[in-house]
């Protein structure tokens, strides 16, 4: 139960344009006069942003164990759900979120090889009863996505440096999650130019929430 608000999550492999499209979708929802919040995972709270920095920039100076990584993503999520998402959804706001629970299933489950059922339990513990109304999976070939991510930042971060096979597994994992929950997921072809992807997303959102 989310209260009267709506949670829309963006998911997918690297470089799919999640941040770009999340911002554009939020703008279009605001133009309808809705209260819209955008945020991201890991992060979105002071604690979550410290966890993000720790994970992405290897702040501790020691290799982060895969199990530690999984728990840190969920720790960031627990804080975000309680301090930001639940209150916003409870007052009727729309939240556009760049990555959520499916990232843990895809990256730590299909990518790193942890048991997906165990990760679902961790996700449930972290989220309480916060659930997405719609998940937009921005799908594209992994080589293309990684090239885009590198061209944006000039380098690969800790997870982007994982072997290509890891990225292929998680892409396939995402597509499997989408097949398992067709009512929640919509797969969007993210290899198209930005305006085309934006238009495809606008059509999905219109049909899902605003069509009479
Ligand atoms: N992670 C995890 O393992 N487990 C979890 O539970 C969670 C996360 C929550 C978060 O990093 C990392 O944490 C992520 C998963 C892992 N793995 N890594 N690495 P992040 O938030 O910094 O990175 P990201 O979510 O992977 O973002 P991204 O893939 O780098 O970018 P994006 O948001 O999908 O795309 P973008 O920033 O909008 O665009 C990237 C570039 O492509 C940029 O230069 C754009 O101008 C360009 N772009 C965007 N769209 C297009 C199109 N359509 N055509 C051409 N160029 C485009």
PDB file of C-alpha atoms and ligand atoms in Angstrom:
ATOM      1  CA  UNK A   1       0.000   0.000   0.000  1.00  0.00           C
ATOM      2  CA  UNK A   2       1.459   3.308  -1.066  1.00  0.00           C
ATOM      3  CA  UNK A   3      -1.208   5.742   0.009  1.00  0.00           C
ATOM      4  CA  UNK A   4      -2.716   7.968  -2.684  1.00  0.00           C
ATOM      5  CA  UNK A   5       0.581   8.775  -4.490  1.00  0.00           C
ATOM      6  CA  UNK A   6       2.254   6.915  -7.343  1.00  0.00           C
ATOM      7  CA  UNK A   7       5.748   5.478  -7.491  1.00  0.00           C
ATOM      8  CA  UNK A   8       7.295   5.092 -10.968  1.00  0.00           C
ATOM      9  CA  UNK A   9      10.681   3.393 -11.097  1.00  0.00           C
ATOM     10  CA  UNK A  10      13.288   3.419 -13.854  1.00  0.00           C
ATOM     11  CA  UNK A  11      15.430   0.311 -14.198  1.00  0.00           C
ATOM     12  CA  UNK A  12      17.895  -1.184 -16.607  1.00  0.00           C
ATOM     13  CA  UNK A  13      21.532  -1.784 -17.421  1.00  0.00           C
ATOM     14  CA  UNK A  14      24.128   0.997 -17.562  1.00  0.00           C
ATOM     15  CA  UNK A  15      23.689   3.910 -19.925  1.00  0.00           C
ATOM     16  CA  UNK A  16      20.046   3.300 -20.774  1.00  0.00           C
ATOM     17  CA  UNK A  17      19.208   6.928 -20.110  1.00  0.00           C
ATOM     18  CA  UNK A  18      17.386   6.418 -16.816  1.00  0.00           C
ATOM     19  CA  UNK A  19      18.482   9.740 -15.305  1.00  0.00           C
ATOM     20  CA  UNK A  20      17.712  11.628 -18.519  1.00  0.00           C
ATOM     21  CA  UNK A  21      14.264  10.080 -18.937  1.00  0.00           C
ATOM     22  CA  UNK A  22      13.385  10.293 -15.223  1.00  0.00           C
ATOM     23  CA  UNK A  23      13.986  14.046 -15.325  1.00  0.00           C
ATOM     24  CA  UNK A  24      11.911  14.479 -18.503  1.00  0.00           C
ATOM     25  CA  UNK A  25       9.047  12.366 -17.157  1.00  0.00           C
ATOM     26  CA  UNK A  26       9.041  14.330 -13.895  1.00  0.00           C
ATOM     27  CA  UNK A  27       8.856  17.600 -15.873  1.00  0.00           C
ATOM     28  CA  UNK A  28       5.901  16.324 -17.887  1.00  0.00           C
ATOM     29  CA  UNK A  29       4.042  15.187 -14.762  1.00  0.00           C
ATOM     30  CA  UNK A  30       4.684  18.568 -13.102  1.00  0.00           C
ATOM     31  CA  UNK A  31       3.240  20.230 -16.187  1.00  0.00           C
ATOM     32  CA  UNK A  32      -0.011  18.433 -15.335  1.00  0.00           C
ATOM     33  CA  UNK A  33       0.005  20.225 -11.984  1.00  0.00           C
ATOM     34  CA  UNK A  34       1.041  17.181  -9.949  1.00  0.00           C
ATOM     35  CA  UNK A  35       3.456  17.257  -7.011  1.00  0.00           C
ATOM     36  CA  UNK A  36       6.439  15.247  -8.250  1.00  0.00           C
ATOM     37  CA  UNK A  37       9.586  14.177  -6.454  1.00  0.00           C
ATOM     38  CA  UNK A  38      12.620  12.710  -8.193  1.00  0.00           C
ATOM     39  CA  UNK A  39      15.241  10.709  -6.400  1.00  0.00           C
ATOM     40  CA  UNK A  40      17.718   7.888  -6.916  1.00  0.00           C
ATOM     41  CA  UNK A  41      19.202   4.726  -5.496  1.00  0.00           C
ATOM     42  CA  UNK A  42      21.575   4.246  -3.928  1.00  0.00           C
ATOM     43  CA  UNK A  43      21.139   7.656  -2.320  1.00  0.00           C
ATOM     44  CA  UNK A  44      18.298  10.097  -1.921  1.00  0.00           C
ATOM     45  CA  UNK A  45      18.901  10.692   1.811  1.00  0.00           C
ATOM     46  CA  UNK A  46      22.031  11.917   3.640  1.00  0.00           C
ATOM     47  CA  UNK A  47      22.703   8.362   4.814  1.00  0.00           C
ATOM     48  CA  UNK A  48      21.978   6.927   1.376  1.00  0.00           C
ATOM     49  CA  UNK A  49      24.327   9.396  -0.329  1.00  0.00           C
ATOM     50  CA  UNK A  50      27.154   8.365   2.020  1.00  0.00           C
ATOM     51  CA  UNK A  51      26.428   4.715   1.173  1.00  0.00           C
ATOM     52  CA  UNK A  52      26.487   5.629  -2.541  1.00  0.00           C
ATOM     53  CA  UNK A  53      29.885   7.281  -2.177  1.00  0.00           C
ATOM     54  CA  UNK A  54      31.210   4.337  -0.194  1.00  0.00           C
ATOM     55  CA  UNK A  55      30.027   1.856  -2.831  1.00  0.00           C
ATOM     56  CA  UNK A  56      31.008   3.725  -5.957  1.00  0.00           C
ATOM     57  CA  UNK A  57      34.316   5.195  -4.901  1.00  0.00           C
ATOM     58  CA  UNK A  58      35.623   2.455  -2.642  1.00  0.00           C
ATOM     59  CA  UNK A  59      36.007   4.942   0.229  1.00  0.00           C
ATOM     60  CA  UNK A  60      37.054   2.355   2.807  1.00  0.00           C
ATOM     61  CA  UNK A  61      40.054   1.380   0.712  1.00  0.00           C
ATOM     62  CA  UNK A  62      39.345  -2.341   1.118  1.00  0.00           C
ATOM     63  CA  UNK A  63      37.560  -4.573  -1.408  1.00  0.00           C
ATOM     64  CA  UNK A  64      33.820  -4.512  -0.681  1.00  0.00           C
ATOM     65  CA  UNK A  65      32.481  -8.043  -0.312  1.00  0.00           C
ATOM     66  CA  UNK A  66      29.539  -8.943  -2.537  1.00  0.00           C
ATOM     67  CA  UNK A  67      27.360  -9.695   0.514  1.00  0.00           C
ATOM     68  CA  UNK A  68      28.295  -6.340   2.054  1.00  0.00           C
ATOM     69  CA  UNK A  69      27.415  -4.613  -1.205  1.00  0.00           C
ATOM     70  CA  UNK A  70      23.967  -6.256  -1.296  1.00  0.00           C
ATOM     71  CA  UNK A  71      23.218  -5.201   2.281  1.00  0.00           C
ATOM     72  CA  UNK A  72      24.433  -1.636   1.701  1.00  0.00           C
ATOM     73  CA  UNK A  73      22.093  -1.184  -1.279  1.00  0.00           C
ATOM     74  CA  UNK A  74      19.246  -2.424   0.902  1.00  0.00           C
ATOM     75  CA  UNK A  75      20.313  -0.185   3.800  1.00  0.00           C
ATOM     76  CA  UNK A  76      20.161   2.860   1.540  1.00  0.00           C
ATOM     77  CA  UNK A  77      16.722   1.675   0.373  1.00  0.00           C
ATOM     78  CA  UNK A  78      15.391   1.246   3.918  1.00  0.00           C
ATOM     79  CA  UNK A  79      16.305   4.840   4.745  1.00  0.00           C
ATOM     80  CA  UNK A  80      14.824   6.194   1.502  1.00  0.00           C
ATOM     81  CA  UNK A  81      11.553   4.298   1.918  1.00  0.00           C
ATOM     82  CA  UNK A  82      10.998   5.483   5.470  1.00  0.00           C
ATOM     83  CA  UNK A  83      12.209   9.075   5.227  1.00  0.00           C
ATOM     84  CA  UNK A  84      11.235  10.034   1.680  1.00  0.00           C
ATOM     85  CA  UNK A  85       9.062   7.601  -0.298  1.00  0.00           C
ATOM     86  CA  UNK A  86       6.420   6.608   2.259  1.00  0.00           C
ATOM     87  CA  UNK A  87       5.775  10.213   3.406  1.00  0.00           C
ATOM     88  CA  UNK A  88       5.621  11.519  -0.189  1.00  0.00           C
ATOM     89  CA  UNK A  89       3.314   8.752  -1.414  1.00  0.00           C
ATOM     90  CA  UNK A  90       1.204   9.137   1.713  1.00  0.00           C
ATOM     91  CA  UNK A  91       0.480  12.792   0.937  1.00  0.00           C
ATOM     92  CA  UNK A  92      -0.411  11.978  -2.676  1.00  0.00           C
ATOM     93  CA  UNK A  93       2.824  12.973  -4.424  1.00  0.00           C
ATOM     94  CA  UNK A  94       4.198  11.202  -7.483  1.00  0.00           C
ATOM     95  CA  UNK A  95       7.716   9.863  -7.116  1.00  0.00           C
ATOM     96  CA  UNK A  96      10.003   9.159 -10.061  1.00  0.00           C
ATOM     97  CA  UNK A  97      12.806   6.947  -8.842  1.00  0.00           C
ATOM     98  CA  UNK A  98      16.054   6.119 -10.656  1.00  0.00           C
ATOM     99  CA  UNK A  99      16.605   2.429  -9.677  1.00  0.00           C
ATOM    100  CA  UNK A 100      14.886   0.460  -6.887  1.00  0.00           C
ATOM    101  CA  UNK A 101      14.412  -3.151  -5.751  1.00  0.00           C
ATOM    102  CA  UNK A 102      14.779  -4.681  -9.228  1.00  0.00           C
ATOM    103  CA  UNK A 103      18.364  -3.371  -9.411  1.00  0.00           C
ATOM    104  CA  UNK A 104      19.230  -5.580  -6.443  1.00  0.00           C
ATOM    105  CA  UNK A 105      17.618  -8.618  -8.086  1.00  0.00           C
ATOM    106  CA  UNK A 106      19.373  -7.894 -11.396  1.00  0.00           C
ATOM    107  CA  UNK A 107      22.851  -6.846 -10.203  1.00  0.00           C
ATOM    108  CA  UNK A 108      23.280  -8.804  -6.978  1.00  0.00           C
ATOM    109  CA  UNK A 109      21.053 -11.719  -8.043  1.00  0.00           C
ATOM    110  CA  UNK A 110      21.539 -12.379 -11.749  1.00  0.00           C
ATOM    111  CA  UNK A 111      24.855 -10.497 -11.910  1.00  0.00           C
ATOM    112  CA  UNK A 112      26.688 -11.524  -8.737  1.00  0.00           C
ATOM    113  CA  UNK A 113      24.842 -14.834  -8.349  1.00  0.00           C
ATOM    114  CA  UNK A 114      23.080 -14.420  -4.988  1.00  0.00           C
ATOM    115  CA  UNK A 115      19.842 -16.302  -4.445  1.00  0.00           C
ATOM    116  CA  UNK A 116      17.071 -14.161  -5.921  1.00  0.00           C
ATOM    117  CA  UNK A 117      14.458 -15.379  -3.418  1.00  0.00           C
ATOM    118  CA  UNK A 118      16.714 -14.354  -0.504  1.00  0.00           C
ATOM    119  CA  UNK A 119      17.229 -10.943  -2.106  1.00  0.00           C
ATOM    120  CA  UNK A 120      13.464 -10.539  -2.490  1.00  0.00           C
ATOM    121  CA  UNK A 121      13.135 -11.062   1.285  1.00  0.00           C
ATOM    122  CA  UNK A 122      15.831  -8.449   1.913  1.00  0.00           C
ATOM    123  CA  UNK A 123      14.015  -6.067  -0.431  1.00  0.00           C
ATOM    124  CA  UNK A 124      10.744  -6.632   1.441  1.00  0.00           C
ATOM    125  CA  UNK A 125      12.484  -5.926   4.739  1.00  0.00           C
ATOM    126  CA  UNK A 126      13.947  -2.713   3.320  1.00  0.00           C
ATOM    127  CA  UNK A 127      10.815  -1.383   1.614  1.00  0.00           C
ATOM    128  CA  UNK A 128       8.053  -2.222   4.064  1.00  0.00           C
ATOM    129  CA  UNK A 129       4.966  -1.711   1.955  1.00  0.00           C
ATOM    130  CA  UNK A 130       6.320   0.730  -0.629  1.00  0.00           C
ATOM    131  CA  UNK A 131       5.657  -0.692  -4.112  1.00  0.00           C
ATOM    132  CA  UNK A 132       6.069   0.737  -7.624  1.00  0.00           C
ATOM    133  CA  UNK A 133       2.876   1.329  -9.608  1.00  0.00           C
ATOM    134  CA  UNK A 134       4.920   1.170 -12.828  1.00  0.00           C
ATOM    135  CA  UNK A 135       8.474   0.094 -13.665  1.00  0.00           C
ATOM    136  CA  UNK A 136      10.007   1.301 -16.909  1.00  0.00           C
ATOM    137  CA  UNK A 137      12.812  -1.027 -17.979  1.00  0.00           C
ATOM    138  CA  UNK A 138      15.116   0.893 -20.317  1.00  0.00           C
ATOM    139  CA  UNK A 139      16.648  -1.941 -22.270  1.00  0.00           C
ATOM    140  CA  UNK A 140      19.578  -1.783 -24.697  1.00  0.00           C
ATOM    141  CA  UNK A 141      22.591  -3.876 -25.721  1.00  0.00           C
ATOM    142  CA  UNK A 142      25.187  -3.829 -22.936  1.00  0.00           C
ATOM    143  CA  UNK A 143      28.072  -2.656 -25.142  1.00  0.00           C
ATOM    144  CA  UNK A 144      26.069   0.365 -26.206  1.00  0.00           C
ATOM    145  CA  UNK A 145      25.010   1.199 -22.648  1.00  0.00           C
ATOM    146  CA  UNK A 146      28.531   0.911 -21.246  1.00  0.00           C
ATOM    147  CA  UNK A 147      29.901   3.104 -24.045  1.00  0.00           C
ATOM    148  CA  UNK A 148      27.310   5.763 -23.202  1.00  0.00           C
ATOM    149  CA  UNK A 149      28.079   5.590 -19.475  1.00  0.00           C
ATOM    150  CA  UNK A 150      31.809   5.979 -20.134  1.00  0.00           C
ATOM    151  CA  UNK A 151      31.317   8.836 -22.582  1.00  0.00           C
ATOM    152  CA  UNK A 152      29.322  10.649 -19.886  1.00  0.00           C
ATOM    153  CA  UNK A 153      31.798  10.283 -17.020  1.00  0.00           C
ATOM    154  CA  UNK A 154      35.050   9.598 -18.888  1.00  0.00           C
ATOM    155  CA  UNK A 155      35.720   6.447 -16.843  1.00  0.00           C
ATOM    156  CA  UNK A 156      34.132   3.260 -15.520  1.00  0.00           C
ATOM    157  CA  UNK A 157      33.086   3.109 -11.861  1.00  0.00           C
ATOM    158  CA  UNK A 158      33.533   0.044  -9.636  1.00  0.00           C
ATOM    159  CA  UNK A 159      30.486  -1.866 -10.936  1.00  0.00           C
ATOM    160  CA  UNK A 160      30.885  -0.756 -14.555  1.00  0.00           C
ATOM    161  CA  UNK A 161      34.343  -2.372 -14.501  1.00  0.00           C
ATOM    162  CA  UNK A 162      32.770  -5.834 -14.023  1.00  0.00           C
ATOM    163  CA  UNK A 163      33.264  -8.233 -16.980  1.00  0.00           C
ATOM    164  CA  UNK A 164      30.949  -7.982 -19.979  1.00  0.00           C
ATOM    165  CA  UNK A 165      29.429 -11.327 -19.049  1.00  0.00           C
ATOM    166  CA  UNK A 166      28.201  -9.853 -15.751  1.00  0.00           C
ATOM    167  CA  UNK A 167      26.435  -7.068 -17.624  1.00  0.00           C
ATOM    168  CA  UNK A 168      24.900  -9.547 -20.101  1.00  0.00           C
ATOM    169  CA  UNK A 169      23.550 -11.690 -17.239  1.00  0.00           C
ATOM    170  CA  UNK A 170      21.942  -8.761 -15.525  1.00  0.00           C
ATOM    171  CA  UNK A 171      20.340  -7.527 -18.741  1.00  0.00           C
ATOM    172  CA  UNK A 172      18.823 -10.991 -19.277  1.00  0.00           C
ATOM    173  CA  UNK A 173      17.812 -11.008 -15.609  1.00  0.00           C
ATOM    174  CA  UNK A 174      15.949  -7.736 -16.006  1.00  0.00           C
ATOM    175  CA  UNK A 175      14.082  -9.069 -19.038  1.00  0.00           C
ATOM    176  CA  UNK A 176      13.132 -12.138 -17.047  1.00  0.00           C
ATOM    177  CA  UNK A 177      11.808 -10.012 -14.172  1.00  0.00           C
ATOM    178  CA  UNK A 178       9.748  -8.061 -16.710  1.00  0.00           C
ATOM    179  CA  UNK A 179       8.249 -11.269 -18.118  1.00  0.00           C
ATOM    180  CA  UNK A 180       7.373 -12.416 -14.576  1.00  0.00           C
ATOM    181  CA  UNK A 181       5.479  -9.206 -13.737  1.00  0.00           C
ATOM    182  CA  UNK A 182       3.943  -7.942 -16.975  1.00  0.00           C
ATOM    183  CA  UNK A 183       1.402  -5.778 -15.141  1.00  0.00           C
ATOM    184  CA  UNK A 184       4.089  -3.722 -13.415  1.00  0.00           C
ATOM    185  CA  UNK A 185       6.902  -3.676 -16.002  1.00  0.00           C
ATOM    186  CA  UNK A 186       7.010  -2.052 -19.393  1.00  0.00           C
ATOM    187  CA  UNK A 187      10.130  -2.691 -21.483  1.00  0.00           C
ATOM    188  CA  UNK A 188      11.214   0.400 -23.417  1.00  0.00           C
ATOM    189  CA  UNK A 189      13.687   0.274 -26.326  1.00  0.00           C
ATOM    190  CA  UNK A 190      16.398   2.578 -24.968  1.00  0.00           C
ATOM    191  CA  UNK A 191      18.632   2.269 -28.036  1.00  0.00           C
ATOM    192  CA  UNK A 192      16.415   4.823 -29.810  1.00  0.00           C
ATOM    193  CA  UNK A 193      17.264   8.550 -29.778  1.00  0.00           C
ATOM    194  CA  UNK A 194      16.307  10.450 -26.591  1.00  0.00           C
ATOM    195  CA  UNK A 195      13.146  12.151 -27.983  1.00  0.00           C
ATOM    196  CA  UNK A 196      11.796   8.812 -29.272  1.00  0.00           C
ATOM    197  CA  UNK A 197      12.341   7.137 -25.898  1.00  0.00           C
ATOM    198  CA  UNK A 198      10.666  10.098 -24.169  1.00  0.00           C
ATOM    199  CA  UNK A 199       7.663   9.797 -26.500  1.00  0.00           C
ATOM    200  CA  UNK A 200       7.382   6.034 -25.907  1.00  0.00           C
ATOM    201  CA  UNK A 201       7.427   6.599 -22.142  1.00  0.00           C
ATOM    202  CA  UNK A 202       4.848   9.389 -22.404  1.00  0.00           C
ATOM    203  CA  UNK A 203       2.522   7.001 -24.260  1.00  0.00           C
ATOM    204  CA  UNK A 204       2.928   4.317 -21.595  1.00  0.00           C
ATOM    205  CA  UNK A 205       2.268   6.759 -18.738  1.00  0.00           C
ATOM    206  CA  UNK A 206      -0.720   8.293 -20.484  1.00  0.00           C
ATOM    207  CA  UNK A 207      -2.285   4.884 -21.095  1.00  0.00           C
ATOM    208  CA  UNK A 208      -1.519   3.622 -17.586  1.00  0.00           C
ATOM    209  CA  UNK A 209      -2.610   6.606 -15.505  1.00  0.00           C
ATOM    210  CA  UNK A 210      -4.508   9.194 -17.476  1.00  0.00           C
ATOM    211  CA  UNK A 211      -6.509   7.547 -20.272  1.00  0.00           C
ATOM    212  CA  UNK A 212     -10.233   7.490 -19.592  1.00  0.00           C
TER     213      UNK A 212
HETATM  214  N1  LIG B   1      23.129  -0.942  -8.113  1.00  0.00           N
HETATM  215  C1  LIG B   1      23.170  -2.259  -7.693  1.00  0.00           C
HETATM  216  O1  LIG B   1      24.102  -3.000  -8.033  1.00  0.00           O
HETATM  217  N2  LIG B   1      22.187  -2.710  -6.872  1.00  0.00           N
HETATM  218  C2  LIG B   1      21.181  -1.918  -6.445  1.00  0.00           C
HETATM  219  O2  LIG B   1      20.301  -2.376  -5.685  1.00  0.00           O
HETATM  220  C3  LIG B   1      21.155  -0.556  -6.894  1.00  0.00           C
HETATM  221  C4  LIG B   1      22.148  -0.106  -7.732  1.00  0.00           C
HETATM  222  C5  LIG B   1      20.048   0.358  -6.459  1.00  0.00           C
HETATM  223  C6  LIG B   1      24.334   2.963  -9.572  1.00  0.00           C
HETATM  224  O3  LIG B   1      25.088   3.788 -10.320  1.00  0.00           O
HETATM  225  C7  LIG B   1      25.048   1.623  -9.626  1.00  0.00           C
HETATM  226  O4  LIG B   1      24.606   0.827  -8.539  1.00  0.00           O
HETATM  227  C8  LIG B   1      24.649   0.891 -10.875  1.00  0.00           C
HETATM  228  C9  LIG B   1      23.796  -0.261 -10.400  1.00  0.00           C
HETATM  229  C10 LIG B   1      24.207  -0.447  -8.993  1.00  0.00           C
HETATM  230  N3  LIG B   1      25.731   0.287 -11.503  1.00  0.00           N
HETATM  231  N4  LIG B   1      26.701   0.763 -11.960  1.00  0.00           N
HETATM  232  N5  LIG B   1      27.684   1.064 -12.391  1.00  0.00           N
HETATM  233  P1  LIG B   1      24.565   5.114 -11.022  1.00  0.00           P
HETATM  234  O5  LIG B   1      23.254   5.523 -10.473  1.00  0.00           O
HETATM  235  O6  LIG B   1      25.672   6.104 -11.009  1.00  0.00           O
HETATM  236  O7  LIG B   1      24.565   4.631 -12.473  1.00  0.00           O
HETATM  237  P2  LIG B   1      23.463   4.076 -13.350  1.00  0.00           P
HETATM  238  O8  LIG B   1      22.162   3.991 -12.677  1.00  0.00           O
HETATM  239  O9  LIG B   1      24.005   2.814 -13.894  1.00  0.00           O
HETATM  240  O10 LIG B   1      23.375   5.256 -14.364  1.00  0.00           O
HETATM  241  P3  LIG B   1      23.953   5.181 -15.831  1.00  0.00           P
HETATM  242  O11 LIG B   1      23.616   3.842 -16.394  1.00  0.00           O
HETATM  243  O12 LIG B   1      25.363   5.606 -15.883  1.00  0.00           O
HETATM  244  O13 LIG B   1      23.162   6.179 -16.583  1.00  0.00           O
HETATM  245  P4  LIG B   1      21.620   6.285 -16.918  1.00  0.00           P
HETATM  246  O14 LIG B   1      20.961   7.021 -15.785  1.00  0.00           O
HETATM  247  O15 LIG B   1      20.959   5.055 -17.360  1.00  0.00           O
HETATM  248  O16 LIG B   1      21.707   7.175 -18.177  1.00  0.00           O
HETATM  249  P5  LIG B   1      21.946   8.772 -18.321  1.00  0.00           P
HETATM  250  O17 LIG B   1      22.840   9.301 -17.233  1.00  0.00           O
HETATM  251  O18 LIG B   1      20.653   9.414 -18.497  1.00  0.00           O
HETATM  252  O19 LIG B   1      22.700   8.741 -19.693  1.00  0.00           O
HETATM  253  C11 LIG B   1      24.014   8.242 -19.828  1.00  0.00           C
HETATM  254  C12 LIG B   1      24.678   8.903 -21.044  1.00  0.00           C
HETATM  255  O20 LIG B   1      24.009   8.486 -22.222  1.00  0.00           O
HETATM  256  C13 LIG B   1      24.582  10.430 -21.039  1.00  0.00           C
HETATM  257  O21 LIG B   1      25.730  10.953 -21.633  1.00  0.00           O
HETATM  258  C14 LIG B   1      23.350  10.699 -21.889  1.00  0.00           C
HETATM  259  O22 LIG B   1      23.383  11.956 -22.492  1.00  0.00           O
HETATM  260  C15 LIG B   1      23.434   9.581 -22.892  1.00  0.00           C
HETATM  261  N6  LIG B   1      22.108   9.145 -23.372  1.00  0.00           N
HETATM  262  C16 LIG B   1      20.995   8.968 -22.641  1.00  0.00           C
HETATM  263  N7  LIG B   1      19.985   8.529 -23.421  1.00  0.00           N
HETATM  264  C17 LIG B   1      20.494   8.403 -24.667  1.00  0.00           C
HETATM  265  C18 LIG B   1      19.940   7.986 -25.910  1.00  0.00           C
HETATM  266  N8  LIG B   1      18.659   7.594 -26.015  1.00  0.00           N
HETATM  267  N9  LIG B   1      20.747   7.988 -26.980  1.00  0.00           N
HETATM  268  C19 LIG B   1      22.042   8.355 -26.879  1.00  0.00           C
HETATM  269  N10 LIG B   1      22.631   8.781 -25.741  1.00  0.00           N
HETATM  270  C20 LIG B   1      21.857   8.796 -24.642  1.00  0.00           C
END
